[in-house]
Short mmCIF file of C-alpha atoms in Angstrom, two decimals:
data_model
loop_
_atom_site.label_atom_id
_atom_site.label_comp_id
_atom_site.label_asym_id
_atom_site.label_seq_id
_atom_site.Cartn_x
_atom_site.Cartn_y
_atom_site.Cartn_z
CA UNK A 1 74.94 139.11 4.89
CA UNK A 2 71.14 140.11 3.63
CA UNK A 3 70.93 136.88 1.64
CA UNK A 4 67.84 136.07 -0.24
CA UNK A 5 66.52 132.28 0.77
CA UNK A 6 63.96 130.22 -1.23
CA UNK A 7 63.71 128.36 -4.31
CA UNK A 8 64.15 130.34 -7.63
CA UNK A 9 60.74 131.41 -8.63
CA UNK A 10 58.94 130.40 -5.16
CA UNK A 11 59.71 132.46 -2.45
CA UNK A 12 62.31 134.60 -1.75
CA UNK A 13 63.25 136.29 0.99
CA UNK A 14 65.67 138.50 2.69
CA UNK A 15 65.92 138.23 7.07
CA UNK A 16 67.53 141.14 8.52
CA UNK A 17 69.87 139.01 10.42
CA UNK A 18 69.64 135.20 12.08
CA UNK A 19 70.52 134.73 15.87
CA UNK A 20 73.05 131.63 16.37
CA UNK A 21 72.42 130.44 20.19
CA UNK A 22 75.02 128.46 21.59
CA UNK A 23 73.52 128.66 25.32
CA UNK A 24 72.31 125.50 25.23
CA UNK A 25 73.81 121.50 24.40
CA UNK A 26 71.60 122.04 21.28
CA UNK A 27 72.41 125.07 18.56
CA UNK A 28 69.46 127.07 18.41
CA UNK A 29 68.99 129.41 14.81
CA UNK A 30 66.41 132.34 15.08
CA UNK A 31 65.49 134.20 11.91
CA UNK A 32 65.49 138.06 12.80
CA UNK A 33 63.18 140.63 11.11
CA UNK A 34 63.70 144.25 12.57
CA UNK A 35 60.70 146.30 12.76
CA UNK A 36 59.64 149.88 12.98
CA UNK A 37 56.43 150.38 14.89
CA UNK A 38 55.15 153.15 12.17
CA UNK A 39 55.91 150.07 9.40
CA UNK A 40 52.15 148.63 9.72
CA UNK A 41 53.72 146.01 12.00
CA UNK A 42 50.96 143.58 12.51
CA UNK A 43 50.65 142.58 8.85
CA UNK A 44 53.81 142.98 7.93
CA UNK A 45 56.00 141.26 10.40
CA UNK A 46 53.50 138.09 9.90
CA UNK A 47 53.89 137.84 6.46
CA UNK A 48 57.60 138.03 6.46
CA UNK A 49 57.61 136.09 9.15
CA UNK A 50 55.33 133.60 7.03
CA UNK A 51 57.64 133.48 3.86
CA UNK A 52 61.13 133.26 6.24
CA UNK A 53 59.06 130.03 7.36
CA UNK A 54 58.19 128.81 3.78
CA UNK A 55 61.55 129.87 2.01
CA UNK A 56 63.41 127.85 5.22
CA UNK A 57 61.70 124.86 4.54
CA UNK A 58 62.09 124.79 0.80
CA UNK A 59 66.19 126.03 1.08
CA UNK A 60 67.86 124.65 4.00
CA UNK A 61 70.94 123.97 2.56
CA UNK A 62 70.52 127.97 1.70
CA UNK A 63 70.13 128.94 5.04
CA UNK A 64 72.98 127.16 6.05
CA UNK A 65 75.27 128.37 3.02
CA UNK A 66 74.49 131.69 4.09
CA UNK A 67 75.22 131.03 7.92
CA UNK A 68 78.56 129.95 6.91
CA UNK A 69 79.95 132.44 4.30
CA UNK A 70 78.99 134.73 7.18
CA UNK A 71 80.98 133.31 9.89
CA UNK A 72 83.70 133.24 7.67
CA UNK A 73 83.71 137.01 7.50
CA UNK A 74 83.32 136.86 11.02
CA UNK A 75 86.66 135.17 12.70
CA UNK A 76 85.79 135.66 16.38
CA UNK A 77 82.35 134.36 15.85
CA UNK A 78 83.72 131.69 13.54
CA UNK A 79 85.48 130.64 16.49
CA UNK A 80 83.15 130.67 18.87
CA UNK A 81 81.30 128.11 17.22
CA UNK A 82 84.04 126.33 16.21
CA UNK A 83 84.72 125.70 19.71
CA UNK A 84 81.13 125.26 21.15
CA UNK A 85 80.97 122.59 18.16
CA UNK A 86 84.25 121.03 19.45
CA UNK A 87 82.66 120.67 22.88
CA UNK A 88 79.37 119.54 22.16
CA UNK A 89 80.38 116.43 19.74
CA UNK A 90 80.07 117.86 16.24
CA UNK A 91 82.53 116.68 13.80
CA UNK A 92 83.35 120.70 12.64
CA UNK A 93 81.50 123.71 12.11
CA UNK A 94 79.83 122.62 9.08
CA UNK A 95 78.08 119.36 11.25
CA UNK A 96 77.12 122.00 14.15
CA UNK A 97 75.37 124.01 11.12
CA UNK A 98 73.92 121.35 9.04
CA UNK A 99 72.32 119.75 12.78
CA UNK A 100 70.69 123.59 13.44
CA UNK A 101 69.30 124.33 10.34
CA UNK A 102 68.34 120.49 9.53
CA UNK A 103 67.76 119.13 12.57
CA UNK A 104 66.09 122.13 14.78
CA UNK A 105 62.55 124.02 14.99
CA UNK A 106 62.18 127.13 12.96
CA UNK A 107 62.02 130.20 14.86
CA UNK A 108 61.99 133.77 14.71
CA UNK A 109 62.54 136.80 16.54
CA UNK A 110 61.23 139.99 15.73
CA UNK A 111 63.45 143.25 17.29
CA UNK A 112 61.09 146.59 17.08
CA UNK A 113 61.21 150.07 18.71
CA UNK A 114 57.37 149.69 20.82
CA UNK A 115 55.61 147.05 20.87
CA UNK A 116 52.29 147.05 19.27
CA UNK A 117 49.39 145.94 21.89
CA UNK A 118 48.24 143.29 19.54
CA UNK A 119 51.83 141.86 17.64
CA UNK A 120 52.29 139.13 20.26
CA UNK A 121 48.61 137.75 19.95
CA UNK A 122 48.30 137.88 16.20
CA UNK A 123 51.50 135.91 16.14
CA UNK A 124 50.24 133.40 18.73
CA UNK A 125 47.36 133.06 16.90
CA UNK A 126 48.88 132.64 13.40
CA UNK A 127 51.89 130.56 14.04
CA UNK A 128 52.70 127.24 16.16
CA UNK A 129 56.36 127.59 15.98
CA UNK A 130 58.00 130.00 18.17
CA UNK A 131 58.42 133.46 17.66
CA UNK A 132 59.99 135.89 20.14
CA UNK A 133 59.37 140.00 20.53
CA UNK A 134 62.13 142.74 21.86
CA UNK A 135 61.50 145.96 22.20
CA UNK A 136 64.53 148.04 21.91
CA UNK A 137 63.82 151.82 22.74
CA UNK A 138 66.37 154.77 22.67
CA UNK A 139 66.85 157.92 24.52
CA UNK A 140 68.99 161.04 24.26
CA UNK A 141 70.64 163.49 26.26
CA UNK A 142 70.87 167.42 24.88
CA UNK A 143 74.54 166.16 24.17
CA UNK A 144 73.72 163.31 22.05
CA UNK A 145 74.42 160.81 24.85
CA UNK A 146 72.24 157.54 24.23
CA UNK A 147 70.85 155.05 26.23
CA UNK A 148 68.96 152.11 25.55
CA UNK A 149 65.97 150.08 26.86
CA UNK A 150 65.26 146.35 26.57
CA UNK A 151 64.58 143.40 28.31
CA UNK A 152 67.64 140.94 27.07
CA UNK A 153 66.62 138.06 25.28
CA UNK A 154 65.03 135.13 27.23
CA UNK A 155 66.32 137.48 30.32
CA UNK A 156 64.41 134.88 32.51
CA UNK A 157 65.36 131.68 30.86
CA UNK A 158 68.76 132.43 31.78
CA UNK A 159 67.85 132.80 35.27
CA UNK A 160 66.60 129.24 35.44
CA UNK A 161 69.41 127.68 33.27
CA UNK A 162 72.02 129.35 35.81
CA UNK A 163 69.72 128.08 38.80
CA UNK A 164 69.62 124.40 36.87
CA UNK A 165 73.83 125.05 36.76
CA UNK A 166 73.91 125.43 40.33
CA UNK A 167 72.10 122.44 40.47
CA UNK A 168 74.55 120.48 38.20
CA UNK A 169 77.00 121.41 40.38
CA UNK A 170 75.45 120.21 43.79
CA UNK A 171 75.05 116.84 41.85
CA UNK A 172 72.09 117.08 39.96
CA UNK A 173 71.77 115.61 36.34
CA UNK A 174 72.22 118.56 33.89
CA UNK A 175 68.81 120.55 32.74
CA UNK A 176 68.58 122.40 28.93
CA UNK A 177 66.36 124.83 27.91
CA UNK A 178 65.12 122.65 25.40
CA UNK A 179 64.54 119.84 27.54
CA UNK A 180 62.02 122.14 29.77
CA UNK A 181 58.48 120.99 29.69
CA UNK A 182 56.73 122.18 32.44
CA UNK A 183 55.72 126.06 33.52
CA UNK A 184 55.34 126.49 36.98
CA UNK A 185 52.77 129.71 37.95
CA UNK A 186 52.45 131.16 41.81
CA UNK A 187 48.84 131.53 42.89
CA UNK A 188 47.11 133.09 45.32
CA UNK A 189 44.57 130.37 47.20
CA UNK A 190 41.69 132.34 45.74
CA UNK A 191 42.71 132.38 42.49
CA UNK A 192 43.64 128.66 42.28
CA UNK A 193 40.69 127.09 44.12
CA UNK A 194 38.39 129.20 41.61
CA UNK A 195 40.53 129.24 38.62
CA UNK A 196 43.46 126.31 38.51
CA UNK A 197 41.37 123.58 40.77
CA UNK A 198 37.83 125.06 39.43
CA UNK A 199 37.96 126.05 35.81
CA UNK A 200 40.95 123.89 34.87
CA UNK A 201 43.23 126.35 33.48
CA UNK A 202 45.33 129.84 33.91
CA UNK A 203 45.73 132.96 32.95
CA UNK A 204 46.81 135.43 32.40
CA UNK A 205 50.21 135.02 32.11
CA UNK A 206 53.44 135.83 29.50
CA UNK A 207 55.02 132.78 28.43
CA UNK A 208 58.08 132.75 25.83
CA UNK A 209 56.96 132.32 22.12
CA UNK A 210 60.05 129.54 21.88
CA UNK A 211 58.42 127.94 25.35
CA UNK A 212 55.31 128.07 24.07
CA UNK A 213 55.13 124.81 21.66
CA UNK A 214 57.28 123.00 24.52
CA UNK A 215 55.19 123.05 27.64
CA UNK A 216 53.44 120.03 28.13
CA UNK A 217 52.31 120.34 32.20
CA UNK A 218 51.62 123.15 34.26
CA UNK A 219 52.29 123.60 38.55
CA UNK A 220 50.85 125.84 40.95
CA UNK A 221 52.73 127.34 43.45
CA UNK A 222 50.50 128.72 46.29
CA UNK A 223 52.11 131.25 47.84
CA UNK A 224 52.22 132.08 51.72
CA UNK A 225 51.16 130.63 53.91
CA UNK A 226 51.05 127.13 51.77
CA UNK A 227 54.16 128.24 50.11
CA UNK A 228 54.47 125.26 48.18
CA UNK A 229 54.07 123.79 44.71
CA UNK A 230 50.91 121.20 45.31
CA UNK A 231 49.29 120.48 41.93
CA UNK A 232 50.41 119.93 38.27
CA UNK A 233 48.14 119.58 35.31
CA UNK A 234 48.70 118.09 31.50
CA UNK A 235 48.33 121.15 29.37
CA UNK A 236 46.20 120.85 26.21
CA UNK A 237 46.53 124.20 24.38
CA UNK A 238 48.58 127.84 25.72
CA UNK A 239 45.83 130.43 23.49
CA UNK A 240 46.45 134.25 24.00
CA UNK A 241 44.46 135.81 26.45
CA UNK A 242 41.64 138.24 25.16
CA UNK A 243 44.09 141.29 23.74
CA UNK A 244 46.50 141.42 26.47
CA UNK A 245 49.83 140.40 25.09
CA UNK A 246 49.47 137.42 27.66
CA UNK A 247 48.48 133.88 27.42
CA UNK A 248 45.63 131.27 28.70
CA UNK A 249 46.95 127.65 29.51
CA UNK A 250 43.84 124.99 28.96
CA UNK A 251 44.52 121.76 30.88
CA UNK A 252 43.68 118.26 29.47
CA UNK A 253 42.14 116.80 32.31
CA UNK A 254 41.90 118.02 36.55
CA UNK A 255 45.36 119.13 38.43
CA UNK A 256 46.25 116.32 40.64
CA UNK A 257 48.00 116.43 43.78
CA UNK A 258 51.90 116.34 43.86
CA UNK A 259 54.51 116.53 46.73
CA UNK A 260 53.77 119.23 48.25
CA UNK A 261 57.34 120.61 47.05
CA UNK A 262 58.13 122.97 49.84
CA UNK A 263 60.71 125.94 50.68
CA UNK A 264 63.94 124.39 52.47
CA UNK A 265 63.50 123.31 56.23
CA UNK A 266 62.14 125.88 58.26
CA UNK A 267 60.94 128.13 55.33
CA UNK A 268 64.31 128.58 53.73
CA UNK A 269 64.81 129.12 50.24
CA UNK A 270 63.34 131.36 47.88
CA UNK A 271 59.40 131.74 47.13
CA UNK A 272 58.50 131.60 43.80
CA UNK A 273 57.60 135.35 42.36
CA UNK A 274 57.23 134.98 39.20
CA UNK A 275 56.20 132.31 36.16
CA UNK A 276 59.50 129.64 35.88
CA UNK A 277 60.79 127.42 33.72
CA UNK A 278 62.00 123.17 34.94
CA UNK A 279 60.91 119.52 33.48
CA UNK A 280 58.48 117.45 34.96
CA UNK A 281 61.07 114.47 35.99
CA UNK A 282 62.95 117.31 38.01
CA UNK A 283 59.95 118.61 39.41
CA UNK A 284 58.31 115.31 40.37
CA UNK A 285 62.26 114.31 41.98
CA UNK A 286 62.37 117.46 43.61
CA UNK A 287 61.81 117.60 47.90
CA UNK A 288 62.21 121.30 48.54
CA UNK A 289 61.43 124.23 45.82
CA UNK A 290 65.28 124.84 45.41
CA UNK A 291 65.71 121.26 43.96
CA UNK A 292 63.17 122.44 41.02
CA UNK A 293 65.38 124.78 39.14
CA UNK B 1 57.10 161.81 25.98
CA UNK B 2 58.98 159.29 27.77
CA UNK B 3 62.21 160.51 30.03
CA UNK B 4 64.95 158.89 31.97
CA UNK B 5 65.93 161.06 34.62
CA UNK B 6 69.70 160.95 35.83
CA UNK B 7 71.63 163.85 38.11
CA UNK B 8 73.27 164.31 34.66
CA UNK B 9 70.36 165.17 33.17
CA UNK B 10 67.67 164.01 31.60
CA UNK B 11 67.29 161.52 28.31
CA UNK B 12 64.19 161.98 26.23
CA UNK B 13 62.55 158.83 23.84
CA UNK B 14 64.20 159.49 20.41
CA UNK B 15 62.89 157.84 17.54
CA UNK B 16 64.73 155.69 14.62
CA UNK B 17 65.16 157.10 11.88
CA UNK B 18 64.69 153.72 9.59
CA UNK B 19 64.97 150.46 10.20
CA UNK B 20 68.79 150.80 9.26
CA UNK B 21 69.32 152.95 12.03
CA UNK B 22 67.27 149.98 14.39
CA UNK B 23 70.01 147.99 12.99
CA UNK B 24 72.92 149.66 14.10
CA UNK B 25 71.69 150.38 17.34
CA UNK B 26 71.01 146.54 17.73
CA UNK B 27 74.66 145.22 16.70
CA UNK B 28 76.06 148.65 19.36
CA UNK B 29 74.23 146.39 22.43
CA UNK B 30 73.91 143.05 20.93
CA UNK B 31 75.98 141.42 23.78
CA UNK B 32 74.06 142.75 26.33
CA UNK B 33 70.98 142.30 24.24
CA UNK B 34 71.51 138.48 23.33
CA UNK B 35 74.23 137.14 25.84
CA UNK B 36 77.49 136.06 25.72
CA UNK B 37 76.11 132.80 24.25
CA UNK B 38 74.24 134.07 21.13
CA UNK B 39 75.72 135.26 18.14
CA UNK B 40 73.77 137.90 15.74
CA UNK B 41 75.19 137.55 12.19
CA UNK B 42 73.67 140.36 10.17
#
């Protein structure tokens, strides 16, 4: 499918692949550029990067051509979206395709065999729309078995969409991944008196390049024995954090007090362990820390 | 040298050989990679 995109005599440009999501009510395209680590990744991977960005801009209706000659080679994926078209209101395949590549942000995602300390800063740092990094390693056995290492994509996302499913189910309004605008962090009391109450900001924590441009307020959760979320904040800028692959989140203004959104009665309920994903409206509804996701 | 240990023996960090060969291994575990809901045209 290695399609060149651009305007003849601007830019052209060939992605090594482009990532259709269907996992949420709104297609998501991601342009794919597979890396070796030994390729000089940090300058190369942002200047392809850069061009895939100027060449999608310029050629659209390119992109999209290409996205559909290639599903029709591709019957079971042609299908697929066929049928998540079908179910999400768009006239036919060519609608669902015209509304992703029109219609949605560009990103990318960048596949590479070790990640180089620096890649996900310089692209935070060059780039405002999102851009996502897998590592994909490989071992061997003396018989030429093979494994593979990687985190899946957006491993965690998933977690809170199936969490926000749950929810749906239970009778709560229905929660995208696009729709989420709010990062909620757990802190120790140290750490947030000194840091999220006293400096008016976080870090250092890994938030998803395709998150990134989306997150508009930020929550502490205080863990044990608060074990609650108690504060949210406006964010005004998410900037990488020194050279450590991880990010600093800059409020506009002083957390103020919400809730406090507790465990379920009598503790119950799971703490929060790690950085997660919700909206503000769900978190602001929400009476126990189980109503969040 | 990075190693996985199993009781079937061990797997040692292999290299790619070119970005082609990155490219086959991704479409071999692209649906555990990307998710039943994500579709990687190449």
């Amino acid at each position: 499918m290695k399609k060149k995109i651009g305007a003849k005599g601007g830019l052209r440009n060939i992605p090594d692949g482009y990532l259709v999501d269907l996992s949420g009510r709104q297609p998501r395209l991601y342009v794919v550029e597979n890396e070796l680590a030994s390729h000089d990744p940090l300058r190369h991977i942002a200047v392809q990067i850069l061009q895939f960005s100027l060449s999608f801009e310029e050629e659209p209706r390119a992109v999209k051509t290409v996205l559909f000659n290639s599903l029709q080679a591709q019957p079971e994926a042609k299908a697929q979206c066929e049928e998540y078209a079908a179910r999400h209101a768009f006239r036919n395949l060519d609608h669902m395709l015209e509304h992703m590549v029109f219609e949605g942000p560009f990103a990318a995602l960048v596949v590479i065999d070790e990640l180089p300390e620096k890649l996900e800063s310089v692209l935070a740092e060059r780039f405002q729309f999102g851009v996502e990094v897998l590592e994909v390693t490989r071992y061997e056995n003396g018989q030429g078995d093979r494994l593979y290492h990687f985190e899946p994509f957006l491993a965690d996302l998933r977690e809170d969409v199936a969490a926000a499913e749950q929810a749906v189910k239970a009778g709560a309004s229905r929660v995208d991944t696009s729709e989420f605008d709010t990062v909620v962090v757990p802190a120790r009391e140290e750490g947030f008196q000194e840091v999220f109450l006293g400096e008016n900001r976080w870090y250092a924590i890994r938030i998803h390049g395709t998150m990134r441009p989306q997150i508009k307020y930020i929550a502490a959760y205080r863990v044990a024995p608060v074990s609650a979320v108690t504060h949210i904040a406006p964010v005004k800028s998410i900037e990488p954090w020194k050279d450590t692959g991880k990010f600093v989140v800059n409020f506009t203004e002083p957390a103020r007090e919400i809730g406090p959104i507790e465990l379920g009665k009598g503790g119950r309920g799971r703490a929060l362990q790690n950085l997660r994903y919700t909206t503000r409206t769900r978190l602001e509804a929400a009476k126990t820390l189980d109503e969040v996701w | 040298m990075s190693v996985i240990w199993t009781r079937d023996g061990s797997y040692r960090r292999v290299e790619y050989e070119d970005e082609a060969d990155l490219e086959a291994a991704i479409v071999e575990v692209q649906s555990e990679l990307f998710g039943p809901n994500r579709i990687y045209l190449t």
